[in-house]
Amino acid sequence: LQWGPETCLLRRYSPLKRIQTAALWDHVTMDERELGFKAGDVIQVVDATNKEWWWGRIGDNEGWFPACFVRTDERAGAKEWPGLGSYSGPGLPGKEQMRANVIKEIMSTERDYINHLKDICEGYIKQCRRRTDMFTEEQLCSIFGNVEEIYKFQRKFLRILEKKYDKEQPHLSEIGRCFLEGQVHFQIYSEYCNNHPNACVQLSSLTKASKYVLFFEACRLLRKMIDISLDGFLLTPVQKICKYPLQLAELLKYTNPGHREYRDVEAALDAMRNVARLINERKRRLENLEKIARWQGSIEGWEGADVLSRSSHLIFSGELTKVSPPHARSQQRMFFLFDHQIVYCKKDLLRRDTLYYKGRLDTDRMEITDVQDGKENHLNVSVKNTLRLRSPSGEEVHLLCAKKPEQKQRWLRAFAEERRRVRSDRETGRMPRMSVHVPHQLGGPGCGFSSFRFLTMSFSDRSTSTLQKSRR
């Protein structure tokens, strides 16, 4: 990093006159080198050598934080240091001036963000692709996800913002409509955010070898990037999509209800909150799919289709006694209720944590009824705490017996929840089609995941569930 005018100005201040900044938004950190804070916190700037990331202190905690997340306290000398982002201008009423400040910050952070994405795409990905001896295309997809697609969209989005930005009178800029028109495209962040944990795992694995550490550092130095490791750069898109609602909330706060852009900003805020909510919802669903994949990988002797070919939720599980024709045999089994199906397994007598696959029932083809204690007519056996699974034709009947009445009631509620969830997914068209990475070690004899490495699923608004398998 070069020592510039800003650095010299910062060095003029004695330790007792450090630059003070106030946090505009929460900064949630995922790196121990970053400084976390909440909106309104006062941060002491220790090093502002780089205009994008500063080193600051809150109490006994120190770390990096994005300069665009804070506004400088003018009493600490912001007027003497324009580079700190204090946008003051004479002649405007207070609320309009604050609106101008927020719009300037949105534009400034957007330009900085484009530079970050450019560094990732041209500084890292481009160099990695040249080193086929070090990286496979599969590894690059795992590490960088769809960041190139995001970069392409964000450049277009910035051009749209620039057209609506009034440099002479920023408070008159009307940028809310830009977010409304781009809300569908922002959903590409869902794929990136879902992939980010896998990216961290892949990157951590590679950087255990010193040659990768040196290579990534050479990429950073070649483009004279800020002194932050690659994982810090890869976190930027995750932080950015979460920051848009905060920025728009701040813009709405300083937009008069009579302003002709007020309703657009209000609608834009709702739209971007919905985008963030959708991303969080998809992330939770992806985590559910990963758990199901891991669970199936632990079952011995798996047979037939994978659970994820039809299901995306584990609704309930527990031990029941299964009574089935033709001889009304009673068998202790562990049952796992998913949407569309219920899987049952047998416990190993010696290794009680080991389960063996025994079968499954299609809940779409079964009617679930509560059976009164006493004689059961279909199988002619005496039962207690029992529920019946019966096909519409009556050709297939299974009795599931719980140990206690409350356990039976819990299972009845679980089956009702399963039907409700299936109906909801059908009505909204949200069928499971998301990316799930299945670790290699889950494969093995009898394991449904032994023959492939990835399940590819995503959420579609108007399509049925599909399952694509990328073979090894």
Short mmCIF file of C-alpha atoms in Angstrom, two decimals:
data_model
loop_
_atom_site.label_atom_id
_atom_site.label_comp_id
_atom_site.label_asym_id
_atom_site.label_seq_id
_atom_site.Cartn_x
_atom_site.Cartn_y
_atom_site.Cartn_z
CA LEU A 1 0.00 0.00 0.00
CA GLN A 2 1.19 3.50 -0.83
CA TRP A 3 1.34 6.29 1.72
CA GLY A 4 -0.94 8.97 0.30
CA PRO A 5 -2.34 12.33 1.40
CA GLU A 6 -5.05 10.67 3.50
CA THR A 7 -2.45 8.76 5.46
CA CYS A 8 -0.49 11.92 6.12
CA LEU A 9 -3.61 13.69 7.34
CA LEU A 10 -4.42 10.82 9.65
CA ARG A 11 -0.92 10.90 11.10
CA ARG A 12 -1.36 14.56 12.08
CA TYR A 13 -3.80 13.55 14.78
CA SER A 14 -2.38 12.60 18.16
CA PRO A 15 -3.62 9.41 19.86
CA LEU A 16 -5.97 11.60 21.91
CA LYS A 17 -7.54 13.00 18.73
CA ARG A 18 -8.20 9.88 16.74
CA ILE A 19 -10.77 10.17 13.99
CA GLN A 20 -14.18 9.12 15.32
CA THR A 21 -16.79 7.49 13.07
CA ALA A 22 -20.40 6.50 13.69
CA ALA A 23 -21.66 3.22 12.26
CA LEU A 24 -24.48 3.62 9.74
CA TRP A 25 -25.27 -0.09 9.58
CA ASP A 26 -24.55 -3.30 11.42
CA HIS A 27 -21.35 -5.03 10.36
CA VAL A 28 -21.67 -8.78 10.92
CA THR A 29 -18.26 -10.40 10.70
CA MET A 30 -17.24 -13.91 9.67
CA ASP A 31 -13.52 -13.29 9.99
CA GLU A 32 -11.68 -12.80 13.28
CA ARG A 33 -9.64 -10.01 11.64
CA GLU A 34 -12.76 -7.90 11.07
CA LEU A 35 -14.34 -5.54 13.57
CA GLY A 36 -18.00 -6.19 14.23
CA PHE A 37 -20.36 -3.43 15.32
CA LYS A 38 -23.96 -2.28 15.30
CA ALA A 39 -25.56 0.81 13.79
CA GLY A 40 -24.87 3.78 16.03
CA ASP A 41 -21.63 2.45 17.54
CA VAL A 42 -18.73 4.91 17.67
CA ILE A 43 -15.53 3.56 16.14
CA GLN A 44 -12.04 4.98 16.59
CA VAL A 45 -10.13 4.89 13.29
CA VAL A 46 -6.57 3.74 13.78
CA ASP A 47 -5.49 3.32 10.15
CA ALA A 48 -7.21 4.71 7.05
CA THR A 49 -4.41 4.01 4.59
CA ASN A 50 -6.86 2.35 2.23
CA LYS A 51 -10.04 4.21 1.30
CA GLU A 52 -12.16 1.04 1.25
CA TRP A 53 -11.18 -0.86 4.42
CA TRP A 54 -10.05 0.85 7.61
CA TRP A 55 -8.57 -0.48 10.83
CA GLY A 56 -10.57 0.59 13.83
CA ARG A 57 -11.08 0.09 17.55
CA ILE A 58 -14.11 -0.25 19.80
CA GLY A 59 -13.05 -0.64 23.40
CA ASP A 60 -10.52 -3.46 23.51
CA ASN A 61 -11.52 -4.88 20.10
CA GLU A 62 -9.67 -3.98 16.90
CA GLY A 63 -10.06 -5.07 13.30
CA TRP A 64 -10.82 -4.22 9.68
CA PHE A 65 -14.18 -2.73 8.73
CA PRO A 66 -15.65 -1.30 5.49
CA ALA A 67 -15.21 2.47 5.35
CA CYS A 68 -18.58 2.76 3.60
CA PHE A 69 -20.34 1.37 6.70
CA VAL A 70 -19.61 4.49 8.75
CA ARG A 71 -20.10 8.24 8.70
CA THR A 72 -17.35 10.42 10.09
CA ASP A 73 -18.02 12.59 13.10
CA GLU A 74 -17.33 16.14 11.91
CA ARG A 75 -16.20 17.16 15.37
CA ALA A 76 -13.22 14.88 14.92
CA GLY A 77 -12.05 16.72 11.86
CA ALA A 78 -14.05 15.26 8.98
CA LYS A 79 -14.24 18.67 7.31
CA GLU A 80 -10.45 18.65 7.14
CA TRP A 81 -10.47 15.20 5.56
CA PRO A 82 -12.96 14.84 2.69
CA GLY A 83 -11.73 11.34 2.00
CA LEU A 84 -13.53 10.12 5.09
CA GLY A 85 -16.84 10.53 3.32
CA SER A 86 -18.45 13.46 5.11
CA TYR A 87 -20.78 14.84 2.47
CA SER A 88 -21.66 18.31 3.65
CA GLY A 89 -23.04 21.03 1.48
CA PRO A 90 -24.38 24.52 2.15
CA GLY A 91 -27.86 25.70 1.30
CA LEU A 92 -29.90 22.47 1.72
CA PRO A 93 -32.46 21.77 4.48
CA GLY A 94 -31.31 19.12 6.95
CA LYS A 95 -33.47 16.25 5.65
CA GLU A 96 -32.62 16.92 2.00
CA GLN A 97 -28.94 17.13 2.88
CA MET A 98 -29.15 13.76 4.65
CA ARG A 99 -30.95 12.33 1.61
CA ALA A 100 -28.13 13.63 -0.59
CA ASN A 101 -25.58 12.05 1.77
CA VAL A 102 -27.30 8.65 1.64
CA ILE A 103 -27.55 8.70 -2.16
CA LYS A 104 -23.88 9.64 -2.44
CA GLU A 105 -22.98 6.76 -0.15
CA ILE A 106 -25.07 4.33 -2.20
CA MET A 107 -23.32 5.43 -5.37
CA SER A 108 -19.88 5.40 -3.77
CA THR A 109 -20.28 1.95 -2.23
CA GLU A 110 -21.68 0.62 -5.50
CA ARG A 111 -18.59 1.78 -7.41
CA ASP A 112 -16.31 0.34 -4.75
CA TYR A 113 -18.22 -2.95 -4.90
CA ILE A 114 -17.74 -3.16 -8.66
CA ASN A 115 -14.00 -2.75 -8.10
CA HIS A 116 -14.05 -5.60 -5.57
CA LEU A 117 -15.88 -7.87 -8.03
CA LYS A 118 -13.46 -6.89 -10.77
CA ASP A 119 -10.53 -7.80 -8.52
CA ILE A 120 -12.09 -11.22 -7.86
CA CYS A 121 -12.86 -11.93 -11.53
CA GLU A 122 -9.78 -10.48 -13.19
CA GLY A 123 -7.31 -10.67 -10.33
CA TYR A 124 -8.06 -14.16 -9.07
CA ILE A 125 -10.29 -16.20 -11.41
CA LYS A 126 -8.44 -15.16 -14.56
CA GLN A 127 -5.08 -16.08 -13.04
CA CYS A 128 -6.41 -19.36 -11.63
CA ARG A 129 -7.69 -20.46 -15.03
CA ARG A 130 -4.20 -20.05 -16.43
CA ARG A 131 -2.87 -22.53 -13.87
CA THR A 132 -4.56 -25.75 -14.97
CA ASP A 133 -1.85 -27.60 -13.08
CA MET A 134 -3.19 -26.16 -9.82
CA PHE A 135 -6.95 -25.77 -10.33
CA THR A 136 -9.67 -27.78 -12.01
CA GLU A 137 -12.76 -25.99 -13.35
CA GLU A 138 -14.77 -27.85 -10.72
CA GLN A 139 -12.63 -26.37 -7.94
CA LEU A 140 -13.00 -22.87 -9.37
CA CYS A 141 -16.78 -23.27 -9.51
CA SER A 142 -16.76 -24.41 -5.89
CA ILE A 143 -14.60 -21.50 -4.72
CA PHE A 144 -16.01 -18.62 -6.77
CA GLY A 145 -19.56 -19.80 -7.43
CA ASN A 146 -21.44 -17.54 -9.84
CA VAL A 147 -19.51 -14.39 -8.93
CA GLU A 148 -18.80 -13.69 -12.62
CA GLU A 149 -22.54 -13.64 -13.29
CA ILE A 150 -22.98 -11.26 -10.35
CA TYR A 151 -20.19 -9.02 -11.69
CA LYS A 152 -21.87 -8.84 -15.10
CA PHE A 153 -25.23 -7.92 -13.56
CA GLN A 154 -23.78 -5.38 -11.12
CA ARG A 155 -21.95 -3.51 -13.89
CA LYS A 156 -25.24 -3.18 -15.76
CA PHE A 157 -27.01 -2.13 -12.55
CA LEU A 158 -24.41 0.56 -11.85
CA ARG A 159 -24.87 1.99 -15.34
CA ILE A 160 -28.61 2.25 -14.67
CA LEU A 161 -27.94 3.97 -11.33
CA GLU A 162 -25.53 6.42 -12.95
CA LYS A 163 -28.22 7.49 -15.44
CA LYS A 164 -30.58 8.33 -12.56
CA TYR A 165 -27.92 10.01 -10.42
CA ASP A 166 -27.91 13.82 -10.38
CA LYS A 167 -24.32 14.81 -9.59
CA GLU A 168 -25.16 18.51 -9.16
CA GLN A 169 -28.20 17.91 -6.93
CA PRO A 170 -27.93 14.39 -5.48
CA HIS A 171 -31.04 14.81 -3.33
CA LEU A 172 -33.11 15.03 -6.53
CA SER A 173 -31.82 11.68 -7.83
CA GLU A 174 -34.49 9.04 -8.29
CA ILE A 175 -32.83 5.64 -7.87
CA GLY A 176 -35.61 3.65 -6.19
CA ARG A 177 -37.02 2.50 -9.54
CA CYS A 178 -33.63 0.96 -10.39
CA PHE A 179 -33.95 -1.50 -7.50
CA LEU A 180 -37.53 -2.34 -8.43
CA GLU A 181 -36.59 -3.16 -12.00
CA GLY A 182 -33.61 -5.25 -10.88
CA GLN A 183 -35.23 -7.18 -8.03
CA VAL A 184 -35.61 -10.42 -10.04
CA HIS A 185 -31.95 -10.30 -11.12
CA PHE A 186 -30.78 -9.88 -7.52
CA GLN A 187 -31.98 -13.42 -6.86
CA ILE A 188 -28.78 -14.71 -8.48
CA TYR A 189 -27.22 -13.97 -5.09
CA SER A 190 -29.11 -16.96 -3.70
CA GLU A 191 -26.83 -19.38 -5.54
CA TYR A 192 -23.74 -17.50 -4.38
CA CYS A 193 -24.81 -17.33 -0.73
CA ASN A 194 -25.74 -21.01 -0.72
CA ASN A 195 -22.36 -21.94 -2.16
CA HIS A 196 -20.33 -19.68 0.14
CA PRO A 197 -19.87 -22.23 2.99
CA ASN A 198 -18.61 -24.80 0.46
CA ALA A 199 -16.28 -22.15 -0.97
CA CYS A 200 -14.78 -21.56 2.47
CA VAL A 201 -14.24 -25.29 2.98
CA GLN A 202 -12.61 -25.70 -0.44
CA LEU A 203 -10.41 -22.65 0.04
CA SER A 204 -9.36 -23.74 3.52
CA SER A 205 -8.40 -27.14 2.15
CA LEU A 206 -6.28 -25.66 -0.66
CA THR A 207 -4.47 -23.12 1.51
CA LYS A 208 -3.09 -25.86 3.71
CA ALA A 209 -0.48 -26.11 0.95
CA SER A 210 1.94 -23.18 0.92
CA LYS A 211 2.01 -22.97 -2.89
CA TYR A 212 -1.66 -21.92 -2.92
CA VAL A 213 -1.10 -19.34 -0.20
CA LEU A 214 1.77 -17.84 -2.20
CA PHE A 215 -0.22 -17.96 -5.43
CA PHE A 216 -3.24 -16.11 -4.00
CA GLU A 217 -0.97 -13.53 -2.39
CA ALA A 218 0.80 -12.99 -5.74
CA CYS A 219 -2.60 -12.42 -7.39
CA ARG A 220 -3.44 -9.81 -4.77
CA LEU A 221 -0.13 -7.97 -5.10
CA LEU A 222 -0.26 -8.04 -8.89
CA ARG A 223 -3.44 -5.93 -8.88
CA LYS A 224 -2.41 -3.92 -5.81
CA MET A 225 -5.49 -5.02 -3.90
CA ILE A 226 -6.24 -4.18 -0.29
CA ASP A 227 -4.42 -6.35 2.26
CA ILE A 228 -7.24 -8.83 2.81
CA SER A 229 -7.11 -12.53 1.98
CA LEU A 230 -9.23 -14.11 -0.72
CA ASP A 231 -11.85 -15.40 1.72
CA GLY A 232 -12.42 -11.79 2.77
CA PHE A 233 -13.08 -10.80 -0.84
CA LEU A 234 -15.45 -13.73 -1.30
CA LEU A 235 -17.51 -12.57 1.67
CA THR A 236 -18.20 -9.20 0.00
CA PRO A 237 -21.20 -10.30 -2.14
CA VAL A 238 -22.84 -11.91 0.92
CA GLN A 239 -22.47 -8.67 2.85
CA LYS A 240 -23.60 -6.56 -0.11
CA ILE A 241 -26.97 -8.22 -0.68
CA CYS A 242 -27.71 -7.86 3.05
CA LYS A 243 -26.71 -4.19 2.95
CA TYR A 244 -29.14 -3.05 0.23
CA PRO A 245 -32.23 -3.11 2.52
CA LEU A 246 -30.30 -1.12 5.14
CA GLN A 247 -29.30 1.51 2.59
CA LEU A 248 -32.83 1.81 1.22
CA ALA A 249 -34.27 2.06 4.73
CA GLU A 250 -31.90 4.95 5.37
CA LEU A 251 -32.92 6.57 2.07
CA LEU A 252 -36.62 6.21 2.89
CA LYS A 253 -36.02 7.73 6.30
CA TYR A 254 -34.74 10.97 4.71
CA THR A 255 -37.22 11.08 1.81
CA ASN A 256 -40.24 13.29 2.40
CA PRO A 257 -43.58 11.52 1.87
CA GLY A 258 -44.42 14.22 -0.66
CA HIS A 259 -41.29 13.50 -2.72
CA ARG A 260 -42.24 11.98 -6.07
CA GLU A 261 -39.82 9.10 -5.46
CA TYR A 262 -41.13 8.23 -2.00
CA ARG A 263 -43.39 5.36 -3.13
CA ASP A 264 -40.68 3.94 -5.39
CA VAL A 265 -38.17 3.93 -2.53
CA GLU A 266 -40.76 2.35 -0.24
CA ALA A 267 -41.52 -0.36 -2.82
CA ALA A 268 -37.80 -0.87 -3.49
CA LEU A 269 -37.17 -1.40 0.23
CA ASP A 270 -39.92 -4.04 0.38
CA ALA A 271 -38.57 -5.68 -2.78
CA MET A 272 -34.99 -5.93 -1.50
CA ARG A 273 -36.18 -7.19 1.88
CA ASN A 274 -38.08 -9.88 0.03
CA VAL A 275 -34.95 -10.76 -1.93
CA ALA A 276 -32.98 -11.09 1.33
CA ARG A 277 -35.81 -13.14 2.88
CA LEU A 278 -35.93 -15.44 -0.16
CA ILE A 279 -32.17 -15.97 -0.04
CA ASN A 280 -32.36 -16.83 3.68
CA GLU A 281 -35.25 -19.20 3.05
CA ARG A 282 -33.40 -20.97 0.25
CA LYS A 283 -30.31 -21.20 2.41
CA ARG A 284 -32.31 -22.87 5.18
CA ARG A 285 -33.78 -25.30 2.66
CA LEU A 286 -30.32 -26.08 1.29
CA GLU A 287 -29.11 -26.81 4.83
CA ASN A 288 -32.06 -29.20 5.24
CA LEU A 289 -31.10 -30.97 2.03
CA GLU A 290 -27.50 -31.31 3.14
CA LYS A 291 -28.64 -32.84 6.44
CA ILE A 292 -30.85 -35.32 4.59
CA ALA A 293 -27.98 -36.22 2.26
CA ARG A 294 -25.69 -36.86 5.21
CA TRP A 295 -28.36 -38.88 6.96
CA GLN A 296 -28.91 -41.15 3.95
CA GLY A 297 -25.14 -41.56 3.62
CA SER A 298 -25.05 -43.00 7.15
CA ILE A 299 -27.71 -45.68 6.46
CA GLU A 300 -26.37 -49.15 5.70
CA GLY A 301 -27.73 -51.15 2.75
CA TRP A 302 -29.70 -48.35 1.11
CA GLU A 303 -31.91 -49.48 -1.77
CA GLY A 304 -33.88 -47.67 -4.45
CA ALA A 305 -34.15 -43.96 -5.23
CA ASP A 306 -32.47 -41.36 -3.08
CA VAL A 307 -34.63 -39.52 -0.55
CA LEU A 308 -33.91 -36.20 -2.26
CA SER A 309 -35.43 -37.42 -5.50
CA ARG A 310 -38.82 -36.66 -3.92
CA SER A 311 -38.35 -35.03 -0.54
CA SER A 312 -36.76 -31.93 0.93
CA HIS A 313 -37.89 -31.92 4.60
CA LEU A 314 -37.40 -34.30 7.51
CA ILE A 315 -40.57 -33.66 9.49
CA PHE A 316 -40.38 -36.15 12.36
CA SER A 317 -38.66 -39.35 13.46
CA GLY A 318 -38.95 -41.91 16.21
CA GLU A 319 -39.25 -45.58 17.15
CA LEU A 320 -42.49 -47.45 16.40
CA THR A 321 -43.65 -51.05 16.21
CA LYS A 322 -44.65 -51.94 12.67
CA VAL A 323 -47.37 -54.55 12.14
CA SER A 324 -47.90 -55.64 8.52
CA PRO A 325 -49.53 -58.48 6.56
CA PRO A 326 -49.53 -61.27 5.70
CA HIS A 327 -48.83 -62.70 9.15
CA ALA A 328 -49.25 -59.53 11.24
CA ARG A 329 -45.64 -59.71 12.36
CA SER A 330 -44.48 -57.09 14.86
CA GLN A 331 -41.14 -55.39 14.18
CA GLN A 332 -39.38 -52.61 16.06
CA ARG A 333 -38.25 -50.00 13.55
CA MET A 334 -36.94 -46.46 13.42
CA PHE A 335 -39.22 -44.31 11.25
CA PHE A 336 -38.24 -41.10 9.44
CA LEU A 337 -41.12 -39.05 8.05
CA PHE A 338 -40.27 -36.85 5.05
CA ASP A 339 -42.57 -35.00 2.72
CA HIS A 340 -44.04 -37.59 0.29
CA GLN A 341 -42.54 -40.65 2.02
CA ILE A 342 -41.70 -42.37 5.29
CA VAL A 343 -38.52 -44.48 5.57
CA TYR A 344 -38.05 -47.20 8.17
CA CYS A 345 -34.80 -48.79 9.36
CA LYS A 346 -33.62 -51.46 11.74
CA LYS A 347 -31.18 -50.76 14.56
CA ASP A 348 -28.04 -52.85 14.87
CA LEU A 349 -28.32 -54.98 18.03
CA LEU A 350 -24.74 -54.26 19.09
CA ARG A 351 -24.06 -50.87 17.50
CA ARG A 352 -27.27 -49.04 18.37
CA ASP A 353 -26.24 -45.95 16.40
CA THR A 354 -26.05 -47.99 13.17
CA LEU A 355 -29.19 -48.25 11.05
CA TYR A 356 -30.03 -50.67 8.22
CA TYR A 357 -32.44 -49.70 5.49
CA LYS A 358 -35.62 -51.84 5.47
CA GLY A 359 -38.07 -49.99 3.28
CA ARG A 360 -40.29 -46.98 2.71
CA LEU A 361 -43.96 -46.08 2.23
CA ASP A 362 -45.36 -43.54 -0.19
CA THR A 363 -47.43 -41.12 1.92
CA ASP A 364 -49.01 -39.67 -1.23
CA ARG A 365 -50.73 -43.05 -1.68
CA MET A 366 -51.62 -43.67 1.97
CA GLU A 367 -54.50 -42.60 4.19
CA ILE A 368 -53.55 -42.09 7.84
CA THR A 369 -56.18 -42.80 10.49
CA ASP A 370 -56.28 -42.99 14.26
CA VAL A 371 -57.05 -46.52 15.50
CA GLN A 372 -58.99 -47.07 18.71
CA ASP A 373 -57.37 -49.32 21.31
CA GLY A 374 -58.62 -52.90 21.05
CA LYS A 375 -59.25 -55.22 18.12
CA GLU A 376 -58.08 -53.93 14.73
CA ASN A 377 -60.36 -55.19 11.95
CA HIS A 378 -58.01 -55.24 8.95
CA LEU A 379 -55.26 -57.43 10.46
CA ASN A 380 -57.41 -58.94 13.25
CA VAL A 381 -54.95 -58.12 16.06
CA SER A 382 -55.25 -56.33 19.39
CA VAL A 383 -53.52 -52.94 19.36
CA LYS A 384 -52.83 -49.96 21.56
CA ASN A 385 -51.63 -46.41 20.74
CA THR A 386 -51.86 -47.22 17.04
CA LEU A 387 -52.34 -45.41 13.75
CA ARG A 388 -53.11 -47.03 10.41
CA LEU A 389 -51.55 -46.41 6.99
CA ARG A 390 -53.85 -47.73 4.27
CA SER A 391 -53.84 -47.42 0.49
CA PRO A 392 -57.12 -46.14 -1.07
CA SER A 393 -57.79 -49.57 -2.59
CA GLY A 394 -57.23 -51.28 0.75
CA GLU A 395 -54.67 -53.66 -0.72
CA GLU A 396 -51.86 -52.31 1.48
CA VAL A 397 -52.30 -51.82 5.23
CA HIS A 398 -49.69 -51.10 7.90
CA LEU A 399 -50.17 -50.49 11.61
CA LEU A 400 -47.71 -48.30 13.51
CA CYS A 401 -47.84 -48.66 17.29
CA ALA A 402 -46.35 -46.16 19.74
CA LYS A 403 -45.38 -46.89 23.33
CA LYS A 404 -47.45 -44.05 24.81
CA PRO A 405 -50.65 -42.19 23.82
CA GLU A 406 -48.82 -38.85 23.63
CA GLN A 407 -46.31 -40.36 21.19
CA LYS A 408 -49.16 -41.48 18.92
CA GLN A 409 -50.68 -37.99 19.01
CA ARG A 410 -47.32 -36.50 18.10
CA TRP A 411 -47.10 -38.80 15.08
CA LEU A 412 -50.63 -37.91 13.99
CA ARG A 413 -49.70 -34.21 14.12
CA ALA A 414 -46.53 -34.96 12.16
CA PHE A 415 -48.50 -36.71 9.39
CA ALA A 416 -50.92 -33.77 9.28
CA GLU A 417 -47.96 -31.40 8.98
CA GLU A 418 -46.53 -33.54 6.16
CA ARG A 419 -49.77 -33.25 4.17
CA ARG A 420 -49.98 -29.51 4.82
CA ARG A 421 -46.41 -28.99 3.64
CA VAL A 422 -46.98 -31.03 0.47
CA ARG A 423 -50.10 -29.02 -0.36
CA SER A 424 -48.27 -25.75 0.28
CA ASP A 425 -45.36 -26.72 -1.98
CA ARG A 426 -47.75 -27.72 -4.74
CA GLU A 427 -49.73 -24.49 -4.48
CA THR A 428 -46.68 -22.24 -4.52
CA GLY A 429 -44.78 -24.37 -7.03
CA ARG A 430 -41.76 -24.44 -4.71
CA MET A 431 -40.36 -27.82 -5.44
CA PRO A 432 -36.83 -28.81 -4.34
CA ARG A 433 -34.12 -28.26 -6.94
CA MET A 434 -31.10 -27.00 -4.98
CA SER A 435 -27.36 -27.68 -5.06
CA VAL A 436 -26.20 -30.09 -2.37
CA HIS A 437 -22.61 -31.14 -1.95
CA VAL A 438 -22.28 -34.67 -0.64
CA PRO A 439 -18.84 -35.37 0.90
CA HIS A 440 -16.93 -38.25 -0.67
CA GLN A 441 -16.60 -40.07 2.62
CA LEU A 442 -20.36 -40.62 2.73
CA GLY A 443 -20.10 -43.07 -0.15
CA GLY A 444 -19.75 -46.74 0.49
CA PRO A 445 -21.33 -50.13 -0.05
CA GLY A 446 -25.08 -49.81 -0.04
CA CYS A 447 -24.97 -46.05 0.24
CA GLY A 448 -27.27 -44.24 -2.14
CA PHE A 449 -24.67 -41.49 -2.61
CA SER A 450 -21.71 -43.71 -3.40
CA SER A 451 -21.96 -43.25 -7.17
CA PHE A 452 -22.08 -39.48 -7.41
CA ARG A 453 -20.59 -36.39 -5.87
CA PHE A 454 -23.23 -33.71 -6.29
CA LEU A 455 -26.98 -33.47 -6.17
CA THR A 456 -28.16 -30.47 -8.14
CA MET A 457 -31.46 -28.99 -7.01
CA SER A 458 -32.92 -25.49 -7.15
CA PHE A 459 -36.20 -23.80 -6.39
CA SER A 460 -38.50 -23.14 -9.31
CA ASP A 461 -41.77 -21.23 -9.09
CA ARG A 462 -43.58 -23.18 -11.81
CA SER A 463 -41.84 -26.46 -12.25
CA THR A 464 -42.02 -29.90 -10.74
CA SER A 465 -39.22 -31.40 -8.72
CA THR A 466 -36.26 -32.71 -10.66
CA LEU A 467 -33.07 -34.35 -9.55
CA GLN A 468 -29.87 -34.21 -11.56
CA LYS A 469 -26.87 -36.26 -10.60
CA SER A 470 -23.33 -35.45 -11.63
CA ARG A 471 -21.55 -38.74 -11.81
CA ARG A 472 -18.02 -39.19 -10.67
#
